[in-house]
XYZ file of C-alpha atoms in Angstrom:
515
model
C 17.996 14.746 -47.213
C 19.969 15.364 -44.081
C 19.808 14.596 -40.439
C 17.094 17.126 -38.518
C 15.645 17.748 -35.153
C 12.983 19.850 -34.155
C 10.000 20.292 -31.395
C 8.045 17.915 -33.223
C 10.480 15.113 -34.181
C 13.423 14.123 -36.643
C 13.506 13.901 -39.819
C 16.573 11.286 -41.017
C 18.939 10.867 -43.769
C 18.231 8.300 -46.521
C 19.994 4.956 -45.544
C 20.790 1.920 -46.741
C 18.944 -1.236 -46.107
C 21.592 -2.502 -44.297
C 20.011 -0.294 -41.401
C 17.668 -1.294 -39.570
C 17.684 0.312 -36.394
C 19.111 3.925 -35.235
C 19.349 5.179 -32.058
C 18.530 9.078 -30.835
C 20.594 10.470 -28.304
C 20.769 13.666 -26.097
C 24.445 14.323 -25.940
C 25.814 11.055 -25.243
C 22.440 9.673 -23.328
C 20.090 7.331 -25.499
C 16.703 8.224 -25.068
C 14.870 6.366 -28.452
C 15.422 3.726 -30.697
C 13.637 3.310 -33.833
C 13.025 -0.175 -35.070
C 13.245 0.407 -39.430
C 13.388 -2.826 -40.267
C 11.355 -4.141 -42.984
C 7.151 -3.078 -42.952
C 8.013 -0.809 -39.359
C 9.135 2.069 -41.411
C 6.313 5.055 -40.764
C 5.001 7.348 -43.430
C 6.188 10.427 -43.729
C 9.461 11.909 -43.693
C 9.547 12.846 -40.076
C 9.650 10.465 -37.450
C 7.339 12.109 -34.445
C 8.670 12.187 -30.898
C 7.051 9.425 -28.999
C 4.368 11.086 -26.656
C 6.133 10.346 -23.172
C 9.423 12.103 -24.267
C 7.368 15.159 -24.321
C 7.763 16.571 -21.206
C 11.496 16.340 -21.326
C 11.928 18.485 -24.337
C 13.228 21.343 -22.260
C 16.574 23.444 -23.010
C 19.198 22.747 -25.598
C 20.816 19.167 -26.778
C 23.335 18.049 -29.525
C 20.597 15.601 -30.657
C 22.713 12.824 -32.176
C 21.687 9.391 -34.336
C 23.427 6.654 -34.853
C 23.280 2.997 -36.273
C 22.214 0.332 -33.588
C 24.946 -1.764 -32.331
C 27.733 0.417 -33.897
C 29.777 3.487 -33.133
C 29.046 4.908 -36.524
C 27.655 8.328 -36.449
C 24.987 8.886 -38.690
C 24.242 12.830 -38.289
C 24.008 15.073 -35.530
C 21.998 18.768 -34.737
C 22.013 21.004 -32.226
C 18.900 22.261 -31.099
C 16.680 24.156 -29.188
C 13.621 23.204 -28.125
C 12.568 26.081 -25.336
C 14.323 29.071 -24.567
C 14.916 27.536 -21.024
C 18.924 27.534 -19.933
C 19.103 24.149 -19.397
C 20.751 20.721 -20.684
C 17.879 18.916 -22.361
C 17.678 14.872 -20.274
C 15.607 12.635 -19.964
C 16.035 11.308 -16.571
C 13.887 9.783 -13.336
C 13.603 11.570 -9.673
C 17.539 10.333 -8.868
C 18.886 11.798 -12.061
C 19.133 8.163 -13.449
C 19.141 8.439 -17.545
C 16.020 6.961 -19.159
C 15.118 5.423 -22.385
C 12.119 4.671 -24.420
C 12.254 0.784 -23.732
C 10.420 -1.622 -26.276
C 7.153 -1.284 -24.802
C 6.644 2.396 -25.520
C 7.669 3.333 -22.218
C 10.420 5.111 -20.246
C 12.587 3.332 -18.450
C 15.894 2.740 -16.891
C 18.688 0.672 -19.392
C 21.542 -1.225 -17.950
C 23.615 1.017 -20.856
C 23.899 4.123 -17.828
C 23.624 5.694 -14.676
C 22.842 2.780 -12.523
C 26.272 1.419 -11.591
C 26.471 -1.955 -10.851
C 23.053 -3.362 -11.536
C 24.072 -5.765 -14.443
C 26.031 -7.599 -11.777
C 22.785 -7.144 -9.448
C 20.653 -8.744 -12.202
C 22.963 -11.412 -12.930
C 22.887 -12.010 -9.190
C 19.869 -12.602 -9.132
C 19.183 -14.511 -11.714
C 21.181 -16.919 -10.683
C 19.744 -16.906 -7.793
C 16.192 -17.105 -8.843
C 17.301 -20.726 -11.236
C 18.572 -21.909 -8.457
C 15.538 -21.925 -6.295
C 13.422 -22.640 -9.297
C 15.732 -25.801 -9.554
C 15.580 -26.278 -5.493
C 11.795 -26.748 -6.585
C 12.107 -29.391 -8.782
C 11.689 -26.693 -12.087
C 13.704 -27.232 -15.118
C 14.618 -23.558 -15.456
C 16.504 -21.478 -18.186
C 17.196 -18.286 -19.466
C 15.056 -16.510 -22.072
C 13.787 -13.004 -24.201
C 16.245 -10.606 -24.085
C 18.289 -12.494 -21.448
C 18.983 -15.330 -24.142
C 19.291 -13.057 -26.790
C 21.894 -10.894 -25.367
C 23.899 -14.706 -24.640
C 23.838 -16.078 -27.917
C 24.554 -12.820 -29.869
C 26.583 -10.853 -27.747
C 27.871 -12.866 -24.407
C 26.324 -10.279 -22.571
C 23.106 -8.350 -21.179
C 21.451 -6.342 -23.521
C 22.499 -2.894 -23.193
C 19.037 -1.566 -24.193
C 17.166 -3.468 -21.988
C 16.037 -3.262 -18.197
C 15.376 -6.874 -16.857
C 16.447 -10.275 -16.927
C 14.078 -13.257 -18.444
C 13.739 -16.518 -16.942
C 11.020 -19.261 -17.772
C 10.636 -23.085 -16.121
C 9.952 -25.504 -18.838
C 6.674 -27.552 -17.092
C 6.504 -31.426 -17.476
C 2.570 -30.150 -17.691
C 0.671 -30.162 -21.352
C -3.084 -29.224 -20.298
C -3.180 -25.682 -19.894
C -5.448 -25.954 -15.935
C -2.703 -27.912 -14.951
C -0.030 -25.229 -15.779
C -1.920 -22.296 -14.507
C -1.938 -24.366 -11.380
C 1.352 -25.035 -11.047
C 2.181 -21.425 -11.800
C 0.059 -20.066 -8.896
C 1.437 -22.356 -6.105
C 5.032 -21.553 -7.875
C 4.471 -17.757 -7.170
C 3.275 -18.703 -3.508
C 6.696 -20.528 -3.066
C 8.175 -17.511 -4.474
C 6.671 -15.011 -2.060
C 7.556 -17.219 0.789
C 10.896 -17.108 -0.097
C 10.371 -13.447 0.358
C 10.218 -12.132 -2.975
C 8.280 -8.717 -3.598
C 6.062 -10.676 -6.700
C 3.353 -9.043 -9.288
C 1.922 -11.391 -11.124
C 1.006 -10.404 -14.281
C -1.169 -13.797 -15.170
C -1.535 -17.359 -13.661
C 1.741 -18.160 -15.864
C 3.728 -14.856 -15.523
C 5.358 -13.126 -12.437
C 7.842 -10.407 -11.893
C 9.812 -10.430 -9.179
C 10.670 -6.704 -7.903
C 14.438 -5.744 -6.305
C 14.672 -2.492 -4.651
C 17.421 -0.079 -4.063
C 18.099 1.039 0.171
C 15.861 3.503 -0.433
C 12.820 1.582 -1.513
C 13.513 2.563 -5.633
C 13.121 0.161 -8.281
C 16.575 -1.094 -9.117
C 15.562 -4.291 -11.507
C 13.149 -6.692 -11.641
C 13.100 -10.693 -12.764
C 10.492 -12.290 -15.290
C 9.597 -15.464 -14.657
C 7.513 -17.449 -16.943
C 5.830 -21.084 -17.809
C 7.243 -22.770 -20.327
C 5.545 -25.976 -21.759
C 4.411 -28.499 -24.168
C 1.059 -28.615 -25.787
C -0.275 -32.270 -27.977
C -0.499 -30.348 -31.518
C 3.403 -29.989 -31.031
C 4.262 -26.086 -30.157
C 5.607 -25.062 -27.335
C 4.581 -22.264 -25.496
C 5.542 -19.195 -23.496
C 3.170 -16.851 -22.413
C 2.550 -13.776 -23.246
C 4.367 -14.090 -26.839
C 5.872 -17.266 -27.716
C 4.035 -20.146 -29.393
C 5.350 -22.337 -32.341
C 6.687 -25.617 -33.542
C 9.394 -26.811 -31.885
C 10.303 -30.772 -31.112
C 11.531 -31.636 -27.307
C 14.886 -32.794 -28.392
C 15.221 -28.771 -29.625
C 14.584 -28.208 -25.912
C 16.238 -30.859 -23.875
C 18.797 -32.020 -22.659
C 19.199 -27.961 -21.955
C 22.678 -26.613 -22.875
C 24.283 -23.283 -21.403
C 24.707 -19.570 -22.700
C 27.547 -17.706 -21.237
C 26.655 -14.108 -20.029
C 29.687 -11.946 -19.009
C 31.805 -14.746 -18.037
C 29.051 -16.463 -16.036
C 26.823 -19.851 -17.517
C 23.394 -20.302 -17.445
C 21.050 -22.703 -18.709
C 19.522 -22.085 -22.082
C 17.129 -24.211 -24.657
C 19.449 -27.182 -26.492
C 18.684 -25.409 -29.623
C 18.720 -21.536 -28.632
C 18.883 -20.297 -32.393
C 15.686 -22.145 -32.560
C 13.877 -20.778 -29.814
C 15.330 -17.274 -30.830
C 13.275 -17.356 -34.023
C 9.753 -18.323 -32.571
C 10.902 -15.688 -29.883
C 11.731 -12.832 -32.568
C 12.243 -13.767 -36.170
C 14.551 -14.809 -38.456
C 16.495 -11.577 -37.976
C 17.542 -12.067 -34.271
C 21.099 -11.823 -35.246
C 20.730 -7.985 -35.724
C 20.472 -5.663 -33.235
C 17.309 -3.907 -32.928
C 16.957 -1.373 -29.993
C 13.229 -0.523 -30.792
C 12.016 -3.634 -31.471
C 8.277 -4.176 -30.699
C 7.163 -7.867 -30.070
C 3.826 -8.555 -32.558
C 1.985 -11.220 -31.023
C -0.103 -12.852 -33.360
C -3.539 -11.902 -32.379
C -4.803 -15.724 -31.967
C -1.821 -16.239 -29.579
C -2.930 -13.090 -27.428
C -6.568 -14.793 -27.318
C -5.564 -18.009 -26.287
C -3.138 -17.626 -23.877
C -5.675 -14.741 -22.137
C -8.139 -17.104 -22.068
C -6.239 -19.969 -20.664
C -4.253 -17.874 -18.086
C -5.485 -14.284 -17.729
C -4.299 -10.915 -17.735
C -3.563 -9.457 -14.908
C -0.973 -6.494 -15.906
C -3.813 -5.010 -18.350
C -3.085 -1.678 -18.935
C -2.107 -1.072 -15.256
C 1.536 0.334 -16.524
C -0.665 2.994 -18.612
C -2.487 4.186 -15.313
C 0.768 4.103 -12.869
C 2.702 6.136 -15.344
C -1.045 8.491 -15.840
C -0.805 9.303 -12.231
C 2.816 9.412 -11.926
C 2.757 12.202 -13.936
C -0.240 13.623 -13.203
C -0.364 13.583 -9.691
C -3.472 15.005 -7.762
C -5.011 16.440 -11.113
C -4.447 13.203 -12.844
C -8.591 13.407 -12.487
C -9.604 16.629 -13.662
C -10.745 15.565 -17.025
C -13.667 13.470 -15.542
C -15.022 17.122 -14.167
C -18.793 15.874 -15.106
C -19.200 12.401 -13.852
C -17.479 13.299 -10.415
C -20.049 16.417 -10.201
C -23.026 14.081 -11.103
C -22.124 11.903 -7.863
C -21.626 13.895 -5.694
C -25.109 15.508 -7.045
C -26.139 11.893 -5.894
C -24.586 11.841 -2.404
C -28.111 12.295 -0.536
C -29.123 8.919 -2.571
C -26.232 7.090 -0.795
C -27.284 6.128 2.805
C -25.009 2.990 3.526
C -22.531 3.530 6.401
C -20.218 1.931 3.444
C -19.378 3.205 -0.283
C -16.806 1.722 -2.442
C -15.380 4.164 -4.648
C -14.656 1.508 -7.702
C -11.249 2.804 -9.861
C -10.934 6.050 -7.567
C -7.607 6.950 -9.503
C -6.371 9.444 -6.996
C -9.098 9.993 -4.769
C -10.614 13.940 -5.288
C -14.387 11.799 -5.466
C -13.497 9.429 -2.674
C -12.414 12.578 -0.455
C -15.192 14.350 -1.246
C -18.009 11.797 -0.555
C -16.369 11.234 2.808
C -16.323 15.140 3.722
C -20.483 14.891 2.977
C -20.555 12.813 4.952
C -18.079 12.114 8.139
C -20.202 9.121 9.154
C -19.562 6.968 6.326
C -16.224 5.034 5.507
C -15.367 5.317 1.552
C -12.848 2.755 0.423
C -10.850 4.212 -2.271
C -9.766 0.972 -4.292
C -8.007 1.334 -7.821
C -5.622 -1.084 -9.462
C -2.464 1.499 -9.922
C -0.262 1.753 -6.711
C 0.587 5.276 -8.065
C -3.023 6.237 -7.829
C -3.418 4.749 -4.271
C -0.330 6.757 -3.588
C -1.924 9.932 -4.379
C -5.008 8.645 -2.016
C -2.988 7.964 1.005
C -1.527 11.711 0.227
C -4.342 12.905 0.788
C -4.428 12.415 4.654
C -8.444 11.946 4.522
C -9.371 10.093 8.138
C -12.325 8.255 6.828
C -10.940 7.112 3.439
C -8.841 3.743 3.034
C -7.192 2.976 0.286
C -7.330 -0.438 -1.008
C -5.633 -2.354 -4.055
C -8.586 -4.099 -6.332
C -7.640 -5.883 -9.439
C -10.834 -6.423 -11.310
C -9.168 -9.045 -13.662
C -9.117 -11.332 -11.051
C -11.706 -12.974 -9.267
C -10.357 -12.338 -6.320
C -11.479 -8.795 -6.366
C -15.002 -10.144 -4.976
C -13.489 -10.566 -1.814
C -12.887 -6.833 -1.590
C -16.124 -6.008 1.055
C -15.077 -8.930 2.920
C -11.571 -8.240 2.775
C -11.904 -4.281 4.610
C -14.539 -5.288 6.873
C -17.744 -4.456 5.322
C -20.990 -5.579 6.949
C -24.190 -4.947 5.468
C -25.307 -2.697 2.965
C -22.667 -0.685 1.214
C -22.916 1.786 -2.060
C -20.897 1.964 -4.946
C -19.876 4.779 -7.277
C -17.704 4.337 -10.359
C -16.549 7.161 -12.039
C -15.219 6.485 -15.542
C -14.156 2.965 -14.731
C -16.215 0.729 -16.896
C -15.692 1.891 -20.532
C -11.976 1.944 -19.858
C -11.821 -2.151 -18.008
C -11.693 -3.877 -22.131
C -13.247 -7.344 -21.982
C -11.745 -9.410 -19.036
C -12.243 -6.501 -16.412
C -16.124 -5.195 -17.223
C -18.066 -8.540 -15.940
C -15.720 -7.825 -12.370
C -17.376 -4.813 -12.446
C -20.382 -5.372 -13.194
C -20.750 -8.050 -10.776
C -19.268 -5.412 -7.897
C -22.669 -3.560 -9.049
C -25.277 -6.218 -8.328
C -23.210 -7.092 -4.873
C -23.703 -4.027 -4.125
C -27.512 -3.848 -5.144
C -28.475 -7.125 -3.233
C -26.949 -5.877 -0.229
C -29.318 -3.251 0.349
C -26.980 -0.653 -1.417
C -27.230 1.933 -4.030
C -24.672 1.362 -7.337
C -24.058 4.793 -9.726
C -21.297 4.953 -12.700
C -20.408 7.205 -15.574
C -19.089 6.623 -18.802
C -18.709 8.440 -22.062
C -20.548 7.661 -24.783
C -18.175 8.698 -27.621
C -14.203 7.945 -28.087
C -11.641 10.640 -27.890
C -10.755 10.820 -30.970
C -7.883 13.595 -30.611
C -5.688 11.254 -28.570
C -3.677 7.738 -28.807
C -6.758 5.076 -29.609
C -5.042 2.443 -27.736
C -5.189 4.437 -24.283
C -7.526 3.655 -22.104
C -8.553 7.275 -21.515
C -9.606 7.742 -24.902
C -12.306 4.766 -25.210
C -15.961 4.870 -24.606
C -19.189 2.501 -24.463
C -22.661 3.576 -26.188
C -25.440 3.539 -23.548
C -27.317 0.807 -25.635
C -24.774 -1.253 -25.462
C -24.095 -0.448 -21.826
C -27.578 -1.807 -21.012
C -27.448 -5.179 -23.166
C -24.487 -6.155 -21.173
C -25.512 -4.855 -18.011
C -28.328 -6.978 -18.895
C -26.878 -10.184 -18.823
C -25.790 -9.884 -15.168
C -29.640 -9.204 -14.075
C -28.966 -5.306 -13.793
C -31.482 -2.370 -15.047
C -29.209 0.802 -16.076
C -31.192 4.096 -16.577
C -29.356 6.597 -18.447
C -28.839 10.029 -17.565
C -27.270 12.589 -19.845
C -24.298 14.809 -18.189
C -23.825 18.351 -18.179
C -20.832 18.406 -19.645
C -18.304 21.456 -20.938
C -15.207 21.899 -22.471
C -13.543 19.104 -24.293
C -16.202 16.433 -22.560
C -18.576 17.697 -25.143
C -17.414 15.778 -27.594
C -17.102 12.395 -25.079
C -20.768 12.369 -24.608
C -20.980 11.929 -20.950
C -23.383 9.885 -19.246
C -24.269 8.543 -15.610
C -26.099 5.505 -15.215
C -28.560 4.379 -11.199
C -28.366 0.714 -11.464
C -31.322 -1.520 -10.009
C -31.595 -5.310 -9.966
C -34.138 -7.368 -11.569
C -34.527 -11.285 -11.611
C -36.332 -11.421 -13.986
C -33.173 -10.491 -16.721
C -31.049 -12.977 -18.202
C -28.203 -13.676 -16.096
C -24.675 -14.400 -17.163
C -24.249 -17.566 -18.558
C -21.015 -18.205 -16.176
């Protein structure tokens, strides 16, 4: 069998164990790397092009694979995917190259077009110890950032970031989160752009002069629990004694030391496995599922899918919405039902419903709040005078300060449309709890949902899942809400989907959450 590229993927050579990782390149660009190492090999002969390289298989490429880490050549084929004259890239807005990075996602690599970030990031990671340090923190470098130390003496040329955690002198879980929210205050004041992804991870943001992305900073807890594993949320948990940890020891990266674990090979293995040595492009971190559970639990999850919906409207842009056609029409079917002089708009993606409520109504102030800056993008492209867009992350608690937080006094409505079924576990009670807010102060609350999964796309996309109405209404339930179901009108491919719209009403006499 012999190297092959078509529309639909490639199809590569037999190869020796030895190889377990190739890289895919467009001309002399990288674009994919495919992780073949042992179990992570997929069925089938032909390797399918990962769905957000889709869009850039335009024109004619020498499509080109080679072994991970080398310079050997392992086949190469010209093709044509469309009959369109141009050079088939994968690039951003700027014409910087992109990469499928080891999330599934494309971003920018330090391997290309970005001159002089990898001094940038080592900037400012040094920079970023140091005030860690200035804090009293015993900082050091981690991830990928290690990694690329201890093998290589060098960044990772795959990767996009730098990882730094503070090892806490903390062992009860409260007591870290805690000390990971005032360390992110610190942070901000400081001036750092921050997003925190949970209480015990943050990502510090660096822009370009014109406002663009150039590179971001993770910083994580790091800490001692009593049963003898350390931990680093989101991924790392394991045995590991303190002298493996401390006194720390350094890591040179490109001629420049940093501090690193006493043992790094140690913390390498918990990090990756036992096969760290080798280099891996497309590796894909597998958390065990009891270490996703725990550390959710003890510090949250604040990040939840919100790079799905940021790259959804990214791409999508204004019509990013279309596919909820029959829950939008059902609301606005409902507007006459909505007599507050407020309506919150909960998950309004980018804004067609909000924009329309407001224009039946020029009286009434929507607030357009979603979790995806994208989205809110789109909303404040819109121009609408009586719609505000407003950031909401519902897997916080903080989101219940939303009415107070733009102004709202009184009765206000809420509409969600195609928010719940698509929140997973820590979001829905946020929501639901926005409902009976909204209920007790003199408001009306209205959602939809499907009632059926898409079962033609990716399962683990948010867009694709659904919540039966029974079920619906036994959690709604819980938080002292009715839910009457209504059916949808529905055509096209939201047949299947089972659309449904749900008038909340609140009742005392229903068990309340337990919380």
């Amino acid at each position: 069998m012999t190297f092959s590229a078509n529309l639909t993927g490639v199809t590569l050579p037999a190869l020796g164990s030895d190889v377990r990782s190739v890289d895919i390149f467009f001309g002399e660009e990288r674009v994919w790397s495919i992780d073949l190492s042992e179990g992570r090999r997929p069925r089938g002969d032909e390797h399918e092009w990962p769905q957000p390289l889709l869009p850039y298989l335009v024109g004619s490429t020498r499509v080109r694979l080679a072994k991970s880490g080398s310079e050997l050549e392992l086949g190469a084929v010209d093709v044509s995917f469309t009959d369109d004259q141009v050079h088939t890239r994968v690039t951003d807005a700027d014409g910087i190259p992109l990469a499928l990075n080891k999330w599934g996602r494309l971003g920018k690599t330090l391997e290309a077009g970005n001159v002089g970030v990898q001094e940038r990031i080592l900037d400012r990671t040094a920079e970023v110890i140091a005030n860690l340090a200035h804090m009293g923190l015993r900082p050091f470098v981690v991830g990928g950032t290690l990694l690329g130390g201890v093998r290589d003496g060098a960044l990772l040329p795959h990767d996009d970031d730098a990882d730094v955690a503070y090892l806490s002198t903390h062992t009860n879980p409260v007591d870290v989160a805690a000390e990971g929210f005032a360390i992110g205050h610190r942070l901000e004041a400081l001036g750092y752009e921050l997003v925190r992804h949970s209480a015990t991870h943050m990502q510090l943001y660096f822009r370009g002069p014109e406002g663009q992305l150039d590179h971001y900073v993770d910083v994580f807890a790091a800490f001692f629990t009593d049963d003898g594993c350390i931990n680093q949320p989101f991924h790392v948990r394991g045995k590991m004694r303190e002298d493996q940890m401390l006194p720390f020891g350094t890591t040179t990266i490109q001629g420049r030391e940093y501090p690193a674990p006493a043992d790094p090979e140690a913390w390498l293995v918990l990090n990756y496995d036992e096969n760290w040595r080798t280099p891996i492009p497309g590796y894909r971190l597998h958390t065990p599922r009891p270490t996703i559970r725990r550390f959710q639990n003890w510090f949250g999850s604040f990040h939840y899918t919100r790079d799905f919906w940021n790259e959804h409207y990214q791409t999508g842009g204004l019509e990013a919405d279309e596919r909820w056609q029959a829950g939008r029409a059902w609301l606005l079917e409902q507007h006459d039902k909505l007599r507050s002089r407020w309506v919150i708009d909960l998950g309004a993606g980018a804004g067609a419903l909000s924009a329309d409520l407001y224009g039946e109504d020029t009286n009434r102030t929507v607030i357009a709040a979603d979790y995806s800056p994208a989205a809110l993008e789109l909303v404040a492209g819109r121009g609408a005078a009586g719609v505000e867009p407003t950031h909401v992350n519902l897997y916080r608690n903080r989101s219940l300060t939303l009415p107070r937080t733009v102004g709202i006094t009184g009765a206000f409505d809420l509409v969600a449309n195609h928010l719940i079924e698509g929140l997973g576990p820590h979001g829905m009670p946020q929501a639901f709890r926005f409902v009976r807010m909204a209920l007790r102060s003199g408001g009306v609350a209205l959602a939809t949902l499907y009632g059926a999964r898409d079962l033609s796309g990716p399962q683990h996309e948010p867009t694709s899942w659904a919540i039966e109405p029974g079920w619906l209404r036994d959690r709604a339930a819980e938080f002292g809400l009715r839910a009457e179901i209504v059916a949808l009108q529905a055509q096209g491919t939201e047949l299947a989907r089972a659309p449904y719209g749900v008038r909340f009403s609140y009742d005392k006499s229903l068990k309340k959450e337990s919380s």
